Short mmCIF file of C-alpha atoms in Angstrom, two decimals:
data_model
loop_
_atom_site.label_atom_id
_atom_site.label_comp_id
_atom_site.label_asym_id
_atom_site.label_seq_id
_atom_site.Cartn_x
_atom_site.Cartn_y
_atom_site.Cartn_z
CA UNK A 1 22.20 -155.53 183.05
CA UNK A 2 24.51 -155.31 186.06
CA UNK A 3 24.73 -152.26 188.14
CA UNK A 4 27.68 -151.73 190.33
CA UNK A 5 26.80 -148.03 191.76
CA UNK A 6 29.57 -146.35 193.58
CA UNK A 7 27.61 -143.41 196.44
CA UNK A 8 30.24 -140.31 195.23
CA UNK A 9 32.09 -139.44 192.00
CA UNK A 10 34.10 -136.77 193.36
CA UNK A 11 35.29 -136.40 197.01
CA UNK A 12 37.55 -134.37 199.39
CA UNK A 13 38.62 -135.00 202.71
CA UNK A 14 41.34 -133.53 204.75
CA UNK A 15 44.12 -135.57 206.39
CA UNK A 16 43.57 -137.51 209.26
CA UNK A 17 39.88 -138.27 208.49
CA UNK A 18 38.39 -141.49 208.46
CA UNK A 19 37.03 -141.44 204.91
CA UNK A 20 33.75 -143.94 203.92
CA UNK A 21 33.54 -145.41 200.34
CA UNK A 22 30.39 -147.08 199.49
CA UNK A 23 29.59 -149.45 196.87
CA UNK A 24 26.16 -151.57 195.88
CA UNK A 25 25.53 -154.13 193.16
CA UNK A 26 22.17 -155.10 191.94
CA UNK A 27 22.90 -158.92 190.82
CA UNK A 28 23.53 -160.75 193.69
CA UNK A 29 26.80 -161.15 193.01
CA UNK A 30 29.02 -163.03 195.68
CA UNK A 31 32.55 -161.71 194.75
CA UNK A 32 33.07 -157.86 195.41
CA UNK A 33 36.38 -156.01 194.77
CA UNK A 34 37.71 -152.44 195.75
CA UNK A 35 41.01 -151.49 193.47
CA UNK A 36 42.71 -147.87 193.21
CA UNK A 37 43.80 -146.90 189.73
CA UNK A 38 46.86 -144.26 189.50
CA UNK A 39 48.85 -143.33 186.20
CA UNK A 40 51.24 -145.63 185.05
CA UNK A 41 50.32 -148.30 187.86
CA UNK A 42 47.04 -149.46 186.24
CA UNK A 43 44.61 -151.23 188.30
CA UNK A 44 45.77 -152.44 191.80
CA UNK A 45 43.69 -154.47 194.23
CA UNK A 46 42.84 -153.18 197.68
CA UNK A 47 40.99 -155.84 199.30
CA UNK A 48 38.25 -158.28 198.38
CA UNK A 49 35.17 -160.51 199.75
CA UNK A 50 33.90 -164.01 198.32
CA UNK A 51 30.90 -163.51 200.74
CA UNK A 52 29.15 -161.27 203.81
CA UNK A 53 31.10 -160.71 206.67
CA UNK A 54 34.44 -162.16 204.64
CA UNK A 55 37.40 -160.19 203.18
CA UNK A 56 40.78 -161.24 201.70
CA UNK A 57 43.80 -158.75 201.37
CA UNK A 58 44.33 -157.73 197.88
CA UNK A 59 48.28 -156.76 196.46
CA UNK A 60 47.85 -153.23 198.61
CA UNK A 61 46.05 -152.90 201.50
CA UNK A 62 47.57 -150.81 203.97
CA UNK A 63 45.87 -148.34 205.14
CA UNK A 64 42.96 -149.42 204.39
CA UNK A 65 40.03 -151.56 205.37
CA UNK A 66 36.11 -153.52 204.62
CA UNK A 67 33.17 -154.12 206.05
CA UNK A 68 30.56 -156.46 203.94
CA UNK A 69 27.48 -157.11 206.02
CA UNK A 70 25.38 -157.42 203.80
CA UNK A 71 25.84 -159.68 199.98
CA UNK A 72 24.86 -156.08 197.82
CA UNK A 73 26.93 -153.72 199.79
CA UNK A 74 31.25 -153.59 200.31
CA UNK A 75 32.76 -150.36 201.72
CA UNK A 76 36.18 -149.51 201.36
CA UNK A 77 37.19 -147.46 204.54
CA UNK A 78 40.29 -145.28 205.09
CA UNK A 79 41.13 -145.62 208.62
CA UNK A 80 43.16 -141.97 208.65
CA UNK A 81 43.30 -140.51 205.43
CA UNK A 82 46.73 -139.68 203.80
CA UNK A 83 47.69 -137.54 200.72
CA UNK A 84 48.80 -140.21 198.92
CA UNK A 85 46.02 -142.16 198.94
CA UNK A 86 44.68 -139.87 196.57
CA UNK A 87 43.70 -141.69 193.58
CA UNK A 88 40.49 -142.84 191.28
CA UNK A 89 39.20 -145.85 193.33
CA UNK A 90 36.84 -148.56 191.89
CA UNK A 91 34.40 -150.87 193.29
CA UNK A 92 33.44 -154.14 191.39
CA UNK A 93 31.60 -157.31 191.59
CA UNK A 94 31.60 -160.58 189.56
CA UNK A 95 29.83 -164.27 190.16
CA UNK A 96 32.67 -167.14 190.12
CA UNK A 97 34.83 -166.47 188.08
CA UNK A 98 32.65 -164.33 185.39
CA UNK A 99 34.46 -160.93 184.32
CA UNK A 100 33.94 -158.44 186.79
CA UNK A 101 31.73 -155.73 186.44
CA UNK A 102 32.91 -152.21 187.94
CA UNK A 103 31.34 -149.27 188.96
CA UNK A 104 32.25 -145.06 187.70
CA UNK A 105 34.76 -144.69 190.02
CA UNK A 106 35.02 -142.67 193.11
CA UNK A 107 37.74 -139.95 192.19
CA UNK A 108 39.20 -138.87 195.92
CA UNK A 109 41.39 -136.19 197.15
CA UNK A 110 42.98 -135.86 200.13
CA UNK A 111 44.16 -132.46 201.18
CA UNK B 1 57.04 -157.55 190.74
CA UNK B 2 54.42 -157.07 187.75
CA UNK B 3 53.22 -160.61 186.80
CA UNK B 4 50.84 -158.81 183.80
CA UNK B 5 52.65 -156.18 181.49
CA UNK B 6 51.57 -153.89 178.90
CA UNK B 7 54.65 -152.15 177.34
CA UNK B 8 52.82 -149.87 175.31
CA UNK B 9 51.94 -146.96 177.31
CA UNK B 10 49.97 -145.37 173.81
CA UNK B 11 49.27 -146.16 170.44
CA UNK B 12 47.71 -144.08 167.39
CA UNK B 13 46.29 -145.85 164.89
CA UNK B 14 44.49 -144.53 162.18
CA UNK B 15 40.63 -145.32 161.44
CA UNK B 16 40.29 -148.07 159.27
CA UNK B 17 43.41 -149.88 160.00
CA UNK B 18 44.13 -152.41 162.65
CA UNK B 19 44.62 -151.78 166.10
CA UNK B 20 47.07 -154.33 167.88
CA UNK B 21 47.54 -153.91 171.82
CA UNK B 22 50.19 -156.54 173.41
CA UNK B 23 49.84 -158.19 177.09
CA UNK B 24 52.99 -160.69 178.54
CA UNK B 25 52.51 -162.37 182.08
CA UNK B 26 54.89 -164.26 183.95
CA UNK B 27 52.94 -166.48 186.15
CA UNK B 28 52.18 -169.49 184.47
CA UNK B 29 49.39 -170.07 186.57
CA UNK B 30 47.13 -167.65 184.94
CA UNK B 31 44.68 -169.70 182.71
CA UNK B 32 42.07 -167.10 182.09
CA UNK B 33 42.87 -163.56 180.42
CA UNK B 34 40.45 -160.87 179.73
CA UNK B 35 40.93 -157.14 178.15
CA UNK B 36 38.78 -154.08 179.55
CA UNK B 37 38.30 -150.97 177.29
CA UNK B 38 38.31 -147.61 179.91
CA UNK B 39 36.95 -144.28 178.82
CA UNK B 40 37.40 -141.26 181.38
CA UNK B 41 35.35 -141.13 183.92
CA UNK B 42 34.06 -144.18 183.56
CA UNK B 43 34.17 -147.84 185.27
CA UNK B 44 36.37 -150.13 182.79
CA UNK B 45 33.78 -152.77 180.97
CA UNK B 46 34.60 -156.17 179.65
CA UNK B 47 35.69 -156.43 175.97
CA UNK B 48 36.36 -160.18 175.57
CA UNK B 49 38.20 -163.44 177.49
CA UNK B 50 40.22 -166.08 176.36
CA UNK B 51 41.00 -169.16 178.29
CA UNK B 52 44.34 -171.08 178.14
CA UNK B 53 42.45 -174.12 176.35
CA UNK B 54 41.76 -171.66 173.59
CA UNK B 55 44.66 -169.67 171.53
CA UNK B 56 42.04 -167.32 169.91
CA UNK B 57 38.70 -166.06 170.25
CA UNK B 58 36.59 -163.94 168.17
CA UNK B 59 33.74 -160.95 168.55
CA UNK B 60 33.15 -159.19 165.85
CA UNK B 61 35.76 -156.52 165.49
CA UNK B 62 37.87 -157.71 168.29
CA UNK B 63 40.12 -161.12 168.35
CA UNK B 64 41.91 -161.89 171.27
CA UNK B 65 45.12 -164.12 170.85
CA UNK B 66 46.88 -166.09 173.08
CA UNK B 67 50.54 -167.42 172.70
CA UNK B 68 50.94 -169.76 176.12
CA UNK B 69 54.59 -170.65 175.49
CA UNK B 70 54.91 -167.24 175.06
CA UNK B 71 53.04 -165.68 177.73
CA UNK B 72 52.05 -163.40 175.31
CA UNK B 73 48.50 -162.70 174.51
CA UNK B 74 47.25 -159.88 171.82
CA UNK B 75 43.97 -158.09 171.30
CA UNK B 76 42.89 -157.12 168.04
CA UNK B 77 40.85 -154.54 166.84
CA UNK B 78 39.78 -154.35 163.12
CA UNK B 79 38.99 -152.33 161.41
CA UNK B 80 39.58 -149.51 164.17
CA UNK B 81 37.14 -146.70 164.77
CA UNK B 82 37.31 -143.55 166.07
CA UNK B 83 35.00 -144.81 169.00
CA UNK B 84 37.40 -147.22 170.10
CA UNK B 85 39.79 -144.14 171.24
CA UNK B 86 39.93 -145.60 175.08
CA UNK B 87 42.47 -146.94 177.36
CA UNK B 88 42.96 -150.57 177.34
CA UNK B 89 43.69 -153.20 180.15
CA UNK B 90 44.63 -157.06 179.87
CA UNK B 91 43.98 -158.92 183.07
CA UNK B 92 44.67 -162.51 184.11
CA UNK B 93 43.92 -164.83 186.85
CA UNK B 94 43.65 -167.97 188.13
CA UNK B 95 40.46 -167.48 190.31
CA UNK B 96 38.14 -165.04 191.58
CA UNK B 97 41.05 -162.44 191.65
CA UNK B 98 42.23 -160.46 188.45
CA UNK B 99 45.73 -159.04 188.27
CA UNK B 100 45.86 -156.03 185.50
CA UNK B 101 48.28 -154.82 183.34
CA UNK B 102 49.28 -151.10 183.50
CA UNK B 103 47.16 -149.79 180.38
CA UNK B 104 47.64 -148.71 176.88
CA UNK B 105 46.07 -145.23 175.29
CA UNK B 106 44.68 -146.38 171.81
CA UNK B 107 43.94 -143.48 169.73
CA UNK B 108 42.13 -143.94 166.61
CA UNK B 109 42.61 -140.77 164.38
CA UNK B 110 40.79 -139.83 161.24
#
């Protein structure tokens, strides 16, 4: 079974910081995804890779950047943290064009 | 601009009975749909797909339909259980990328 594993559940960072979000998959997958899921908005894409060292803009990423050096691992990475990118933010990963599988969720708060 | 909407913010339904969540997209590019189920505190998992060569596809309790001249597609749930109390999202795409519809509360009461 595929395991997406997101490092925190819950975390809280102050304003200005330059916050770290981790995510692993155990499957190999090539396609990784970071989205941010707020009330009312649904599901919105941050930013995505097809493969290491690659990364394509998703519908909102400012504000916000990747790194993907290596195939298991994407982090989502909040240059200077802001209070409204407090949210519930969720990793996934997929092969082709296979459903995506997604991680708990990393709920954030930014005081 | 939303190109995947889900107009029902909630929906009770009562165990037993069927459960029918709605999904309309505007880009006629999509040509693979899929619907998540999302309790809280959890990662949303897959339910069930449909591509646009289909117009319906079956698993068990759960039929996903799909009206193309419509944009329409529905998912549903029968008979509903208690269990199935989560919120649901339809997504779409026409690659890699999935673009998600807002979410519906089902609520399946006793």
């Amino acid at each position: 079974d595929v395991k997406v594993t997101q490092s925190s559940r819950y975390l809280v960072k102050r304003t200005g910081e330059k916050v770290f979000l981790e995510c692993v998959q155990d499957m190999d997958h090539e396609n990784m995804f970071w989205y941010r899921q707020d009330p009312g908005l649904g599901l919105r894409l941050i930013y995505f890779s097809y493969d290491v060292k690659m990364k394509e803009k998703g519908d909102i990423p400012e504000g916000y950047s990747v790194s993907r050096e290596k195939k298991e691992r994407f982090s989502l990475i909040l240059e200077s943290a802001s209070t409204n990118q407090t949210s519930m933010y969720l990793c996934a990963s997929s092969w082709g064009r296979q459903p995506q599988h997604f991680g708990d969720g990393t709920r954030l708060s930014i005081l | 601009d939303q190109q995947v909407k889900q107009n029902s913010p909630s929906l009770s339904v009562q165990e037993g009975r069927i459960s029918i969540l709605n999904c309309d997209y505007t880009n006629s590019m999509f040509d693979y749909f899929l619907w998540y189920k999302k309790y809280p505190a959890e990662g949303p998992t897959f339910l069930i797909s449909i591509s646009s060569i289909k117009d319906k596809n079956e698993d068990g309790r759960f039929t996903v339909f799909l009206n193309k001249s419509a944009k329409h597609l529905s998912l549903h749930i029968v008979p509903s259980q208690p269990g199935d109390s989560a919120v649901y999202f339809c997504a779409a795409s026409y690659s890699s990328k999935l673009t998600f519809g807002t979410g519906t509360r089902l609520q399946v009461t006793l």
